[in-house]
Amino acid sequence: MSSVIETHGLTKVYEGARRGQDVHALTDLNLSVNPGEIFAYLGPNGSGKTTTIKMLLGLIFPTSGSIRIMGSDRIYSSAVKREIGYLPEGAYYPDFLRGEEILKFYGKLYGLTGAKLNRRVDEVMEQVGMGHARKRMMRGYSKGMRQRIGLAQALISDPQLLILDEPTTGLDPIARKEIRDILSVLRDQGKTLLISSHELLEVELISDRVGILFEGVLQTLGTIDELLTDRDLNIEVRGIDDSALARLAEKGMVKEDKVGDVVTLRVAESLSAYDALELCKAEKLTLVRVAPRRESLEDVFVRVVGAAEAKRSNA
Amino acid sequence: MKRPMNLILAVLLLVAGTLGTLQGRHIDSIREGQVFYEWIIAAGTHVRLFDDEKVRTKRTVEYANDVAFLKEVEKAATGLLPDVPREERVMDDGRTVGTLAYLTASDENYDLLFKLARNGALDGVRKDFLARARDQKLKLAQYEGYVSGANIFNLFFGFRQLAANFIWLEVDRLWHEGTVHLMVPLMESCVLLDPHFIDAYLLGAWHVAYNVTAKLDDTPENLKVWSDEYGTCVGEKESFYYWAAEFLQSGIEHNPRNYKLPFDLGFAIYKNKLNDYPNAVAALKTAVSVPHEVWVPRQLYIVEELNGQFEEARAGWIDYMKRYPNSATGSSVAPRFVRRNEGRIAEKRMLEVLQALDKATDPDERAKLQAEADKYRAEALKIWESMGDEPYAVGRRLRMKAQDLIRENKIRDAIGVLEKARWESNDFWDEGSEMIIRLKQKHGLNLSLSEKMWILRQEGGTDCRGMPPELRGRNKRRN
Amino acid sequence: MDFLRGPICIGVYTWREGIRKRSYIGFLILSLLVIFGASFITSFMNQRMVGEAQTDIDLKLIKDICVTTISIFGMLITVFISASMVPNEMENKVVYSVLSKPLNRFQYLLGKFMGIQAIILLNLLLMGGLFFVALYLRQGIPPTLLLWSILLTYFEFLIVSAFTFAISCTSTSAVLPTIAGLFIYITCNLTQYLKDVIERAGQTGEKLDELIGGLARVLYNVLPNLQYFSLKTQIVNSPPNDPPADVLIPNLIIYGLVYAMVGFILAYWVFRRKEL
């Protein structure tokens, strides 16, 4: 099956008041999201995530480039929109309505009526674990409950594609976990999810693929495993002096950290583990620990973003 | 996709905007017609009721432009108006008015008048009218109602009626405060803001004619000032009465379908304050000609009687009995008034015959006339007797007896009878008192001090400052 | 019917949300108090007035106060509601959820506009109803002319509402459109001024004078003239079956509808490609 979301050279430029003040919110985005995966769309605040999502939903219009959703380029048509569920970031729901009334309102917009609508409301309420609170007024909801109602309204039409903008922002750890669990279940049901976030830990645990966006440019794209393949070795030693450090660094063992008198040395890829240990022995260092080092998504993020920033400042 | 949609929207917008503009111009033309129509009714009403060419009051001068222009309009509308025979267009006072003015008398014609005011054939005249109204050359045009224009009315965003109310509250406050002299200009602003503020006209006129003057003393005749406007001597009180009358008249012109205004003009001002019965009859007839309350025609017939129009009064009362058979007035009061007027008609005829008798020389004719006079006398007496001890009839019977005594030259007895009569019958007081004084004067009997003063007031006393010499010494009492 | 389902749904939602707005409820209560209070003012007057016509003068006062109250408060409610509905949704992002549903922007705007009209009508119905009852109790016969007056008031509001709505579609906050709405009301009430300017300009023959006259003519033809609706205050006190009023009322209704259409087309034009 072809991609659920496919963009080619998608660019968005907000025109400034004067020439040269244009804001390039998104530049030449080529993205494809495959069916049945959770795609994490990462980037710091203001990097263009929401801009992309709004363009996918037809809330704003691309300066250039194309978008195909479910294989169709008529992304503003009802047929396409029917297959998209969207949870906006920090959305508001009127206080005077009950949870189920909000769902009914959105359900009606999809043309659901009568018993069908009621059944669907029941289903999504159970799905997001809000069955017990459906009759309560919105003003009595906690932040987590509101977010779940938001999720429920996105699910009301049983869409194939879910676009979630910062779904866990501002929630406590338990609520985050609960949302995360719901999302996993949805993936298992075969839905495609596009989750934008700047909270890496959240998506690392559930996402299949990650795209990192910085300043409107997609910096890297791949599965979690692809991104985190780089494996390093860390050796922790005691009793090292400055001259020994300098000598080791020449050979490819760089000081990374120092806690008390324990120094962590990072072993370069070029150096094998055996050679590294030999070198330590030669310097008469006390070996504390030898451990493999796996890069977290955060590290990738910092590295990618850092590199992009450096590139920009050089230019 | 983007371009064609913009084009479609632009075209739609243009079409809708053009429609809006066209509809706006259409409404403009209706509103122009409305102003014109309202002016035609006001001017026509003015011509019908108040444009007495014999008396050039301030109003007739002020409204001369309106009257002249109405004639122009009528000329332009020839052929568009229904044919009303000339004799139908003769007013009570003998003036013949134009068809247009004649048509304003009945609200059944208002539809026709409005269609006329909007008629394309009158485009030129209407344009002329609007230009004149804008330049405030026509007193009766309510132009500011149409164009809020460069004036204070804009401040109220069309809520001029409300502003009028608030001014009225101020009038009310001034009245209770006693600073009545400040009320008049405020009342004028009031009706300028809302020319359909009926109660402002009514209460304003009533305040001025009754409450303001209540605190004033009568002006002695020789201190009054001659007024060309009203053709009479005017004292302090009278000037307020006339102001009230004009205030009501302007109200009638702007609200010709309201009976209250002409009723108050006829009853409260002309009858009660000015004793001007001919004008009172005219005003009350106007009140009766539009939809009115049951008590309106009653006053008309009473004033007609006072004005000596006994036949009209009698016919009116008979009509009244038919129209309101179940009202207290219709069933019990009206029949008495019918008798009363019949008696007066007989008396009047007798007087006419006696006057003819005085001039006649031929003995045969004299005998015939005498018989006729006796017949009328008997007829009148029969009526008065049939009315029993009703004070009015008692008064009339005693008056007849006194006349018999005078004929027998029993002057002192006659005076005695008249004295009794005027105490018996209220209605007879003025007439009886005058008869007594005249008799005493004629026969050289002693006059009381008040009687002497009355004579002084009547003869020569009516002269006032500024009076034209040819009118000096004329007795101004109307009845 | 399918096309209208979305708008109706949005309209109902707008209506439910609108009638809970504090500004709306505040103005409504205030206006109802004034209408109710008008009777007290006049009963106070009653004791001080003398003469025959006293019952009529307070009747007139009640009528004028109430018609004016309905106009002013109704206008405020109209402007506030029309100005805030769309910007508020942009602010709290409801518009994102709604427009991501199978519903195009035209349907969305139509729904919002219908909801706003429902609120304005409800408000007129409440104020007019109370006025109607007050008058009925006072004079004993149903004041039918009042109904025409209220109908005209609605069509006046419809124009103000449509243009305020169009401006609100350009904005993300309700402040600017509210001010603009009040400005529209005032300006369109002064349109009649331009007629005077047209008549008086061009007399000197100077270029500038002619230019001003021409400009006034263009504006006079483009701007709606709300002064036309001053008929609403006139007919309440005038006798029934006045020929000009009979002709004017249907024409004013058409006028209101046409300008509402202009306003709505403008709103859609602005909103159609708006970046949300």
Coordinates of C-alpha atoms in Angstrom, one line a residue, chain B residues 123-334:
Chain B
D123 CA -41.1 64.2 -11.0
G124 CA -40.4 67.8 -11.8
V125 CA -42.7 69.2 -9.2
R126 CA -41.5 66.8 -6.6
K127 CA -37.9 67.7 -7.3
D128 CA -38.8 71.3 -7.0
F129 CA -40.6 70.6 -3.7
L130 CA -37.6 68.8 -2.3
A131 CA -35.3 71.7 -3.2
R132 CA -37.6 74.1 -1.6
A133 CA -38.0 72.0 1.5
R134 CA -34.3 71.6 1.8
D135 CA -33.9 75.3 1.7
Q136 CA -36.6 75.5 4.3
K137 CA -38.9 77.6 2.2
L138 CA -41.9 75.5 2.9
K139 CA -43.0 75.8 6.5
L140 CA -45.2 72.7 6.5
A141 CA -42.6 70.3 5.0
Q142 CA -41.1 67.9 7.6
Y143 CA -37.9 67.7 5.7
E144 CA -35.7 66.9 8.6
G145 CA -37.7 63.7 9.0
Y146 CA -36.4 62.6 5.7
V147 CA -32.9 64.1 5.6
S148 CA -31.5 64.1 9.1
G149 CA -29.1 66.6 7.5
A150 CA -26.7 68.9 9.0
N151 CA -28.6 69.6 12.2
I152 CA -28.9 68.4 15.8
F153 CA -31.3 65.6 14.9
N154 CA -28.4 63.4 13.8
L155 CA -27.2 63.2 17.4
F156 CA -30.2 61.1 18.2
F157 CA -29.6 58.5 15.4
G158 CA -33.2 58.7 14.5
F159 CA -34.4 58.6 18.1
R160 CA -35.9 62.0 17.8
Q161 CA -39.1 60.9 19.3
L162 CA -37.3 59.9 22.5
A163 CA -35.6 63.2 22.6
A164 CA -39.0 64.9 22.3
N165 CA -40.1 62.9 25.3
F166 CA -37.2 64.1 27.4
I167 CA -37.8 67.7 26.4
W168 CA -41.4 67.1 27.4
L169 CA -40.4 65.9 30.8
E170 CA -38.5 69.2 31.1
V171 CA -41.6 71.1 30.2
D172 CA -43.5 69.2 32.9
R173 CA -40.8 70.1 35.4
L174 CA -40.9 73.8 34.5
W175 CA -44.7 73.7 34.9
H176 CA -44.4 72.4 38.4
E177 CA -41.6 74.7 39.1
G178 CA -43.8 77.6 38.0
T179 CA -41.4 79.0 35.4
V180 CA -44.1 78.8 32.8
H181 CA -42.6 81.4 30.5
L182 CA -39.8 78.9 29.7
M183 CA -42.3 76.3 28.6
V184 CA -43.2 77.8 25.3
P185 CA -39.9 77.5 23.4
L186 CA -39.4 74.0 24.8
M187 CA -42.8 72.9 23.6
E188 CA -42.0 74.3 20.2
S189 CA -38.8 72.2 20.1
C190 CA -40.7 69.2 21.3
V191 CA -43.1 69.2 18.3
L192 CA -40.3 70.2 16.0
L193 CA -38.5 67.0 17.0
D194 CA -41.6 64.9 16.8
P195 CA -44.4 66.6 14.8
H196 CA -46.7 63.7 15.6
F197 CA -46.4 64.2 19.4
I198 CA -50.2 64.7 19.8
D199 CA -50.1 65.1 23.5
A200 CA -47.5 67.7 23.4
Y201 CA -49.8 69.9 21.3
L202 CA -52.8 69.1 23.5
L203 CA -51.2 69.6 26.9
G204 CA -49.0 72.4 25.6
A205 CA -52.0 74.4 24.4
W206 CA -54.0 73.5 27.5
H207 CA -51.2 74.6 29.8
V208 CA -50.8 77.9 28.1
A209 CA -54.5 78.7 27.6
Y210 CA -55.6 77.6 31.1
N211 CA -52.8 77.3 33.6
V212 CA -50.5 80.1 32.5
T213 CA -53.4 82.6 32.1
A214 CA -55.0 81.5 35.4
K215 CA -52.5 83.6 37.2
L216 CA -53.0 86.6 35.0
D217 CA -55.5 89.5 35.5
D218 CA -57.9 90.5 32.8
T219 CA -56.5 93.3 30.7
P220 CA -58.8 96.3 30.7
E221 CA -60.1 96.9 27.2
N222 CA -58.4 100.2 26.8
L223 CA -55.0 98.7 27.7
K224 CA -55.3 96.0 25.2
V225 CA -53.3 96.3 21.9
W226 CA -54.8 95.9 18.5
S227 CA -53.5 92.9 16.6
D228 CA -53.6 92.8 12.9
E229 CA -52.9 89.2 13.0
Y230 CA -56.0 88.3 14.8
G231 CA -58.1 91.3 13.8
T232 CA -59.0 92.0 17.4
C233 CA -57.8 93.7 20.6
V234 CA -55.5 91.5 22.4
G235 CA -54.6 91.6 26.1
E236 CA -52.1 89.5 28.0
K237 CA -54.5 86.5 28.3
E238 CA -55.7 86.7 24.8
S239 CA -52.2 86.5 23.4
F240 CA -51.7 83.2 25.2
Y241 CA -55.1 82.0 23.9
Y242 CA -54.1 82.8 20.4
W243 CA -50.7 81.2 20.8
A244 CA -52.4 78.0 22.0
A245 CA -54.8 78.1 19.0
E246 CA -51.9 78.4 16.6
F247 CA -50.0 75.6 18.4
L248 CA -53.0 73.4 17.9
Q249 CA -53.4 74.4 14.3
S250 CA -49.9 73.4 13.5
G251 CA -50.6 70.1 15.2
I252 CA -53.7 69.6 13.1
E253 CA -51.7 70.2 9.9
H254 CA -49.2 67.6 10.7
N255 CA -51.8 65.1 12.2
P256 CA -55.0 65.6 10.2
R257 CA -56.3 62.2 11.1
N258 CA -56.4 63.0 14.8
Y259 CA -59.7 64.3 16.3
K260 CA -58.3 65.4 19.6
L261 CA -56.4 68.4 18.2
P262 CA -59.3 70.1 16.4
F263 CA -61.6 69.2 19.4
D264 CA -59.4 71.0 21.8
L265 CA -59.0 73.9 19.4
G266 CA -62.8 74.3 19.1
F267 CA -63.9 73.4 22.6
A268 CA -61.1 74.4 24.9
I269 CA -59.8 77.5 23.1
Y270 CA -62.4 79.0 20.7
K271 CA -65.5 78.2 22.7
N272 CA -64.3 78.4 26.3
K273 CA -61.6 80.9 26.1
L274 CA -62.2 83.2 23.1
N275 CA -66.0 82.8 22.8
D276 CA -65.3 82.6 19.1
Y277 CA -68.2 80.4 18.1
P278 CA -67.9 80.5 14.3
N279 CA -64.3 79.2 14.5
A280 CA -65.3 76.8 17.3
V281 CA -67.9 75.3 15.0
A282 CA -65.4 75.0 12.1
A283 CA -62.8 73.3 14.3
L284 CA -65.3 70.9 15.9
K285 CA -66.7 70.0 12.4
T286 CA -63.1 69.0 11.5
A287 CA -62.9 66.9 14.7
V288 CA -66.2 65.1 13.7
S289 CA -65.0 64.5 10.1
V290 CA -62.3 62.1 11.3
P291 CA -62.8 59.0 13.5
H292 CA -63.7 60.3 16.9
E293 CA -65.0 59.5 20.4
V294 CA -68.7 59.6 21.3
W295 CA -68.4 62.9 23.1
V296 CA -67.0 64.9 20.2
P297 CA -70.1 65.6 18.2
R298 CA -72.0 66.7 21.3
Q299 CA -69.8 69.8 21.7
L300 CA -70.2 70.6 18.0
Y301 CA -74.0 70.8 18.4
I302 CA -73.8 72.8 21.6
V303 CA -71.5 75.3 19.9
E304 CA -73.7 75.4 16.8
E305 CA -76.6 76.3 19.1
L306 CA -74.5 79.0 20.7
N307 CA -73.6 80.3 17.3
G308 CA -77.3 80.5 16.4
Q309 CA -77.2 77.6 13.9
F310 CA -80.2 76.0 15.5
E311 CA -81.2 74.0 12.4
E312 CA -77.8 72.4 12.1
A313 CA -77.7 71.7 15.8
R314 CA -81.1 70.0 15.7
A315 CA -80.2 67.9 12.7
G316 CA -77.0 67.0 14.5
W317 CA -78.7 65.8 17.6
I318 CA -81.2 63.7 15.6
D319 CA -78.3 62.1 13.8
Y320 CA -76.6 61.6 17.2
M321 CA -79.6 59.7 18.6
K322 CA -79.5 57.4 15.6
R323 CA -75.8 56.8 15.9
Y324 CA -75.6 56.3 19.6
P325 CA -79.0 55.1 20.6
N326 CA -77.7 53.3 23.6
S327 CA -75.5 56.0 25.1
A328 CA -76.9 58.0 28.0
T329 CA -76.5 61.2 26.0
G330 CA -78.2 59.6 23.0
S331 CA -81.2 58.4 24.9
S332 CA -81.9 61.1 27.4
V333 CA -79.9 64.3 26.7
A334 CA -80.2 64.4 22.9

